[in-house]
Tab-separated table of C-alpha atoms and ligand atoms in Angstrom:
chain	number	residue	atom	x	y	z
A	1	UNK	CA	-21.663	-19.131	16.963
A	2	UNK	CA	-20.777	-18.566	13.322
A	3	UNK	CA	-19.645	-14.928	13.473
A	4	UNK	CA	-17.158	-15.822	16.218
A	5	UNK	CA	-15.463	-18.166	13.743
A	6	UNK	CA	-14.482	-15.162	11.629
A	7	UNK	CA	-12.723	-13.485	14.587
A	8	UNK	CA	-8.941	-13.350	14.097
A	9	UNK	CA	-8.068	-11.922	17.540
A	10	UNK	CA	-4.703	-13.226	18.736
A	11	UNK	CA	-3.664	-14.408	15.252
A	12	UNK	CA	-0.561	-13.182	13.420
A	13	UNK	CA	-0.728	-12.664	9.648
A	14	UNK	CA	2.163	-12.128	7.249
A	15	UNK	CA	1.066	-10.201	4.143
A	16	UNK	CA	3.517	-9.693	1.281
A	17	UNK	CA	3.218	-6.572	-0.827
A	18	UNK	CA	1.251	-5.085	2.055
A	19	UNK	CA	1.928	-1.408	1.382
A	20	UNK	CA	0.004	-0.941	-1.840
A	21	UNK	CA	-3.132	-1.965	-3.689
A	22	UNK	CA	-4.781	-5.254	-2.831
A	23	UNK	CA	-2.166	-6.165	-0.203
A	24	UNK	CA	-2.866	-2.966	1.722
A	25	UNK	CA	-6.616	-3.638	1.551
A	26	UNK	CA	-6.202	-7.214	2.781
A	27	UNK	CA	-3.786	-6.254	5.585
A	28	UNK	CA	-6.335	-3.739	6.819
A	29	UNK	CA	-9.179	-6.266	6.565
A	30	UNK	CA	-7.249	-8.868	8.565
A	31	UNK	CA	-6.392	-6.227	11.189
A	32	UNK	CA	-10.044	-5.152	11.402
A	33	UNK	CA	-10.890	-8.815	12.088
A	34	UNK	CA	-8.372	-8.844	14.973
A	35	UNK	CA	-5.035	-10.045	13.544
A	36	UNK	CA	-1.616	-8.522	14.174
A	37	UNK	CA	0.138	-7.827	10.884
A	38	UNK	CA	3.633	-8.512	9.589
A	39	UNK	CA	3.781	-6.400	6.451
A	40	UNK	CA	6.425	-7.335	3.897
A	41	UNK	CA	7.209	-4.500	1.537
A	42	UNK	CA	9.795	-3.849	-1.125
A	43	UNK	CA	10.205	-0.236	-2.240
A	44	UNK	CA	6.954	1.189	-0.926
A	45	UNK	CA	7.176	2.167	2.753
A	46	UNK	CA	4.432	0.675	4.953
A	47	UNK	CA	2.282	3.774	5.252
A	48	UNK	CA	-0.695	1.688	6.410
A	49	UNK	CA	1.147	0.909	9.686
A	50	UNK	CA	-0.504	3.854	11.458
A	51	UNK	CA	-3.951	2.773	10.269
A	52	UNK	CA	-3.391	-0.810	11.493
A	53	UNK	CA	-1.947	0.301	14.846
A	54	UNK	CA	-4.863	2.734	15.149
A	55	UNK	CA	-7.134	-0.333	15.302
A	56	UNK	CA	-5.197	-1.503	18.364
A	57	UNK	CA	-3.240	-4.170	16.466
A	58	UNK	CA	0.504	-4.684	16.410
A	59	UNK	CA	2.358	-4.049	13.135
A	60	UNK	CA	5.837	-5.155	12.090
A	61	UNK	CA	7.200	-3.952	8.766
A	62	UNK	CA	9.866	-6.034	7.053
A	63	UNK	CA	11.649	-4.684	3.998
A	64	UNK	CA	12.438	-7.586	1.653
A	65	UNK	CA	13.004	-8.069	-2.060
A	66	UNK	CA	11.188	-11.258	-3.037
A	67	UNK	CA	12.756	-11.406	-6.484
A	68	UNK	CA	15.019	-13.973	-4.816
A	69	UNK	CA	14.345	-16.478	-2.053
A	70	UNK	CA	17.155	-14.917	0.022
A	71	UNK	CA	14.870	-13.052	2.473
A	72	UNK	CA	12.432	-15.945	3.053
A	73	UNK	CA	13.962	-17.477	6.205
A	74	UNK	CA	14.533	-14.031	7.742
A	75	UNK	CA	10.877	-13.039	7.303
A	76	UNK	CA	9.707	-15.995	9.388
A	77	UNK	CA	12.446	-15.517	11.995
A	78	UNK	CA	11.659	-11.815	12.442
A	79	UNK	CA	7.902	-12.436	12.623
A	80	UNK	CA	8.301	-15.135	15.292
A	81	UNK	CA	10.839	-13.050	17.249
A	82	UNK	CA	8.438	-10.090	17.296
A	83	UNK	CA	5.089	-11.809	17.866
A	84	UNK	CA	5.949	-15.348	19.055
A	85	UNK	CA	3.965	-17.166	16.346
A	86	UNK	CA	2.626	-17.018	12.794
A	87	UNK	CA	-0.859	-18.232	11.875
A	88	UNK	CA	-1.659	-16.801	8.442
A	89	UNK	CA	0.363	-16.132	5.290
A	90	UNK	CA	-1.022	-14.065	2.408
A	91	UNK	CA	1.189	-14.407	-0.662
A	92	UNK	CA	0.159	-11.225	-2.443
A	93	UNK	CA	3.416	-9.739	-3.832
A	94	UNK	CA	3.366	-9.934	-7.604
A	95	UNK	CA	4.527	-8.220	-10.760
A	96	UNK	CA	3.500	-8.199	-14.402
A	97	UNK	CA	5.439	-7.552	-17.623
A	98	UNK	CA	3.663	-6.736	-20.890
A	99	UNK	CA	5.301	-7.651	-24.190
A	100	UNK	CA	4.245	-9.624	-27.268
A	101	UNK	CA	4.966	-13.347	-26.924
A	102	UNK	CA	7.012	-13.210	-30.141
A	103	UNK	CA	9.354	-10.645	-28.582
A	104	UNK	CA	9.155	-11.686	-24.912
A	105	UNK	CA	12.546	-11.561	-23.176
A	106	UNK	CA	14.051	-14.126	-20.828
A	107	UNK	CA	14.417	-11.360	-18.241
A	108	UNK	CA	10.670	-10.630	-18.345
A	109	UNK	CA	10.047	-14.346	-17.950
A	110	UNK	CA	12.403	-14.880	-14.992
A	111	UNK	CA	11.549	-11.674	-13.116
A	112	UNK	CA	7.845	-12.503	-13.026
A	113	UNK	CA	8.238	-16.210	-12.276
A	114	UNK	CA	10.682	-15.497	-9.445
A	115	UNK	CA	8.362	-13.160	-7.530
A	116	UNK	CA	4.965	-14.609	-8.457
A	117	UNK	CA	5.716	-18.321	-8.187
A	118	UNK	CA	9.159	-19.246	-6.832
A	119	UNK	CA	9.187	-16.943	-3.795
A	120	UNK	CA	5.505	-17.735	-3.186
A	121	UNK	CA	6.362	-21.435	-2.956
A	122	UNK	CA	9.392	-21.050	-0.683
A	123	UNK	CA	7.638	-18.568	1.606
A	124	UNK	CA	4.718	-21.010	1.851
A	125	UNK	CA	7.179	-23.794	2.699
A	126	UNK	CA	8.824	-21.680	5.420
A	127	UNK	CA	5.440	-20.726	6.885
A	128	UNK	CA	4.175	-24.333	6.768
A	129	UNK	CA	7.305	-25.531	8.596
A	130	UNK	CA	6.555	-22.946	11.290
A	131	UNK	CA	2.881	-24.039	11.457
A	132	UNK	CA	3.948	-27.690	11.828
A	133	UNK	CA	6.399	-26.701	14.598
A	134	UNK	CA	3.676	-24.754	16.412
A	135	UNK	CA	1.288	-27.712	16.034
A	136	UNK	CA	-1.710	-25.419	15.670
A	137	UNK	CA	-2.345	-25.549	11.907
A	138	UNK	CA	-2.367	-22.432	9.768
A	139	UNK	CA	-3.773	-20.656	6.756
A	140	UNK	CA	-2.063	-19.881	3.462
A	141	UNK	CA	-3.848	-17.623	0.980
A	142	UNK	CA	-2.296	-17.152	-2.442
A	143	UNK	CA	-3.255	-14.358	-4.794
A	144	UNK	CA	-4.061	-15.803	-8.200
A	145	UNK	CA	-5.707	-13.961	-11.134
A	146	UNK	CA	-8.259	-14.214	-13.932
A	147	UNK	CA	-5.196	-15.464	-15.840
A	148	UNK	CA	-5.205	-18.556	-13.636
A	149	UNK	CA	-8.322	-19.462	-15.688
A	150	UNK	CA	-7.864	-17.562	-18.952
A	151	UNK	CA	-4.996	-16.968	-21.379
A	152	UNK	CA	-4.952	-13.210	-21.717
A	153	UNK	CA	-2.680	-11.435	-24.179
A	154	UNK	CA	0.791	-9.862	-23.972
A	155	UNK	CA	1.568	-11.300	-20.520
A	156	UNK	CA	2.986	-14.830	-21.046
A	157	UNK	CA	5.044	-15.069	-17.845
A	158	UNK	CA	2.210	-13.583	-15.775
A	159	UNK	CA	-0.293	-16.104	-17.158
A	160	UNK	CA	2.171	-18.947	-16.583
A	161	UNK	CA	2.882	-17.810	-13.025
A	162	UNK	CA	-0.758	-17.289	-12.042
A	163	UNK	CA	-1.851	-20.579	-13.636
A	164	UNK	CA	0.980	-22.109	-11.605
A	165	UNK	CA	-0.359	-20.477	-8.450
A	166	UNK	CA	-3.720	-22.206	-8.966
A	167	UNK	CA	-2.076	-25.628	-9.408
A	168	UNK	CA	0.365	-25.162	-6.553
A	169	UNK	CA	-2.472	-24.091	-4.260
A	170	UNK	CA	-4.122	-27.456	-4.928
A	171	UNK	CA	-0.929	-29.459	-4.386
A	172	UNK	CA	0.012	-27.712	-1.132
A	173	UNK	CA	-3.561	-28.041	0.134
A	174	UNK	CA	-3.410	-31.807	-0.413
A	175	UNK	CA	0.015	-32.257	1.188
A	176	UNK	CA	-0.567	-30.031	4.197
A	177	UNK	CA	-4.230	-30.682	5.070
A	178	UNK	CA	-3.167	-33.473	7.472
A	179	UNK	CA	-1.241	-30.804	9.434
A	180	UNK	CA	-4.364	-28.674	9.842
A	181	UNK	CA	-3.104	-26.205	7.238
A	182	UNK	CA	-5.625	-24.764	4.755
A	183	UNK	CA	-4.189	-23.554	1.458
A	184	UNK	CA	-6.557	-21.616	-0.803
A	185	UNK	CA	-6.311	-18.783	-3.299
A	186	UNK	CA	-8.187	-15.657	-4.316
A	187	UNK	CA	-8.389	-14.695	-7.980
A	188	UNK	CA	-9.077	-10.971	-8.249
A	189	UNK	CA	-10.681	-9.708	-11.435
A	190	UNK	CA	-10.011	-6.250	-12.823
A	191	UNK	CA	-9.016	-4.232	-9.770
A	192	UNK	CA	-8.054	-0.555	-9.891
A	193	UNK	CA	-4.442	-0.655	-8.658
A	194	UNK	CA	-0.980	0.167	-9.987
A	195	UNK	CA	-0.807	-3.332	-11.553
A	196	UNK	CA	-3.603	-2.441	-13.992
A	197	UNK	CA	-2.828	1.291	-14.427
A	198	UNK	CA	-1.838	0.928	-18.114
A	199	UNK	CA	-5.169	-0.683	-19.032
A	200	UNK	CA	-7.190	1.714	-16.881
A	201	UNK	CA	-5.453	4.530	-18.782
A	202	UNK	CA	-6.157	2.988	-22.204
A	203	UNK	CA	-9.605	4.360	-23.152
A	204	UNK	CA	-10.357	1.472	-25.542
A	205	UNK	CA	-9.388	-1.356	-23.144
A	206	UNK	CA	-11.011	0.442	-20.210
A	207	UNK	CA	-14.340	0.717	-22.021
A	208	UNK	CA	-14.184	-2.901	-23.240
A	209	UNK	CA	-13.575	-4.122	-19.684
A	210	UNK	CA	-16.364	-2.049	-18.134
A	211	UNK	CA	-18.800	-3.154	-20.859
A	212	UNK	CA	-18.114	-6.848	-20.109
A	213	UNK	CA	-18.159	-6.551	-16.328
A	214	UNK	CA	-21.558	-7.462	-14.797
A	215	UNK	CA	-20.711	-5.347	-11.731
A	216	UNK	CA	-20.128	-2.373	-14.068
A	217	UNK	CA	-17.077	-1.107	-12.183
A	218	UNK	CA	-13.447	-1.931	-11.462
A	219	UNK	CA	-12.801	-3.745	-8.174
A	220	UNK	CA	-11.248	-1.952	-5.204
A	221	UNK	CA	-8.750	-3.133	-2.565
A	222	UNK	CA	-11.548	-3.197	0.039
A	223	UNK	CA	-13.444	-5.732	-2.115
A	224	UNK	CA	-10.773	-8.250	-1.009
A	225	UNK	CA	-11.376	-7.847	2.721
A	226	UNK	CA	-14.326	-10.202	3.223
A	227	UNK	CA	-12.899	-13.164	1.343
A	228	UNK	CA	-9.402	-12.899	2.826
A	229	UNK	CA	-10.821	-12.795	6.370
A	230	UNK	CA	-13.015	-15.813	5.545
A	231	UNK	CA	-10.079	-17.837	4.201
A	232	UNK	CA	-7.884	-16.800	7.153
A	233	UNK	CA	-10.511	-17.835	9.699
A	234	UNK	CA	-11.979	-20.991	11.246
A	235	UNK	CA	-15.089	-20.390	9.112
A	236	UNK	CA	-13.223	-21.897	6.112
A	237	UNK	CA	-11.814	-24.922	8.003
A	238	UNK	CA	-13.179	-27.428	5.447
A	239	UNK	CA	-11.939	-25.562	2.340
A	240	UNK	CA	-8.809	-26.957	0.723
A	241	UNK	CA	-7.126	-26.040	-2.557
A	242	UNK	CA	-9.848	-23.780	-3.906
A	243	UNK	CA	-9.357	-20.571	-5.895
A	244	UNK	CA	-12.179	-18.075	-5.297
A	245	UNK	CA	-12.813	-15.406	-7.920
A	246	UNK	CA	-13.548	-11.882	-6.677
A	247	UNK	CA	-14.202	-10.472	-10.095
A	248	UNK	CA	-17.485	-8.547	-10.326
A	249	UNK	CA	-18.849	-11.428	-12.414
A	250	UNK	CA	-16.115	-11.418	-15.114
A	251	UNK	CA	-15.830	-15.226	-15.273
A	252	UNK	CA	-19.575	-15.737	-14.972
A	253	UNK	CA	-20.169	-13.755	-18.163
B	1	LIG	P1	0.544	-3.482	-6.771
B	1	LIG	O1	1.586	-3.276	-7.800
B	1	LIG	O2	0.029	-2.311	-6.022
B	1	LIG	O3	1.025	-4.552	-5.689
B	1	LIG	C1	2.075	-5.459	-5.870
B	1	LIG	C2	2.831	-5.573	-4.560
B	1	LIG	O4	3.855	-6.545	-4.710
B	1	LIG	C3	3.495	-4.237	-4.183
B	1	LIG	O5	3.205	-3.929	-2.836
B	1	LIG	C4	4.971	-4.532	-4.365
B	1	LIG	O6	5.804	-3.834	-3.445
B	1	LIG	C5	5.030	-6.042	-4.140
B	1	LIG	N1	6.207	-6.574	-4.808
B	1	LIG	C6	6.454	-6.567	-6.147
B	1	LIG	N2	7.685	-7.045	-6.381
B	1	LIG	C7	8.213	-7.365	-5.170
B	1	LIG	C8	9.454	-7.894	-4.760
B	1	LIG	N3	10.426	-8.160	-5.631
B	1	LIG	N4	9.655	-8.089	-3.442
B	1	LIG	C9	8.693	-7.800	-2.532
B	1	LIG	N5	7.497	-7.289	-2.866
B	1	LIG	C10	7.269	-7.082	-4.175
B	1	LIG	O7	-0.649	-4.218	-7.521
B	1	LIG	P2	-1.862	-5.090	-6.961
B	1	LIG	O8	-2.881	-5.079	-8.026
B	1	LIG	O9	-2.262	-4.683	-5.595
B	1	LIG	O10	-1.236	-6.554	-6.943
B	1	LIG	C11	-1.289	-7.411	-5.818
B	1	LIG	C12	-1.428	-8.856	-6.284
B	1	LIG	O11	-2.704	-9.013	-6.903
B	1	LIG	C13	-0.392	-9.283	-7.322
B	1	LIG	O12	0.006	-10.616	-7.066
B	1	LIG	C14	-1.172	-9.198	-8.622
B	1	LIG	O13	-0.643	-10.044	-9.603
B	1	LIG	C15	-2.531	-9.656	-8.146
B	1	LIG	N6	-3.648	-9.315	-9.030
B	1	LIG	C16	-3.994	-8.032	-9.277
B	1	LIG	C17	-5.080	-7.768	-10.114
B	1	LIG	C18	-5.529	-6.391	-10.443
B	1	LIG	O14	-6.438	-6.242	-11.259
B	1	LIG	N7	-4.973	-5.349	-9.866
B	1	LIG	C19	-5.791	-8.818	-10.678
B	1	LIG	C20	-5.406	-10.110	-10.417
B	1	LIG	C21	-4.340	-10.362	-9.569
């Protein structure tokens, strides 16, 4: 029956950036659908652990700085040691730097590309190697952006990284489909989190965004739950390399 295909009971999901914003919302959604959660966090302590364990799921927090690929192997090792397997990876950790393209620094370029694209690739590779070893397939869900489709302003490395995420999602989907691995992405629109705090606080930009948004409101972390559970579940078995917008109609406008 179709609803049973959405059930994630017995699955183990790694979620990066799981302590805040969209990552916290998705970790909770996956746990509500039955998955145990490996939450990778940087500076923000995993205060959603209690909520996830309250649902009867297991939670393992791993502190790791994904600005380098150094922690990648350890994340997989610790997850497998704790829970015996990994079935789902959500590459959500991401940063943004705002500066005019004419002034943009090399540091702002490298910092963003390292977290948003380089670590995302190598963590996907490590997870896919584990999936192949397990022989049971797996799910990789990358967090893209409206700036996977549009140019934006003042955020050149962010746009480059998120456009890269869309392309890489397609490539990995093609290479790993024969192993039973589904690689897809979610492109959130304007979501009210720390990432967008400066534009929420700017009365002019805030009003412009709300006026253009068919849904008439900013998105919330819980708006990510349904689509992440779908992409993590058997219900999306025939979806490969697609980037789904969860954007209140922003791109449709
Ligand atoms: P956020 O700042 O709350 O979340 C970012 C997460 O990434 C944090 O948990 C942070 O700890 C983690 N992170 C950042 N640098 C890290 C590092 N070096 N090592 C490990 N973890 C690191 O903001 P958010 O809006 O929840 O962002 C989550 C994802 O969604 C990001 O990839 C972001 O680009 C993407 N996104 C957000 C929006 C939006 O409107 N908020 C829109 C499109 C895409």
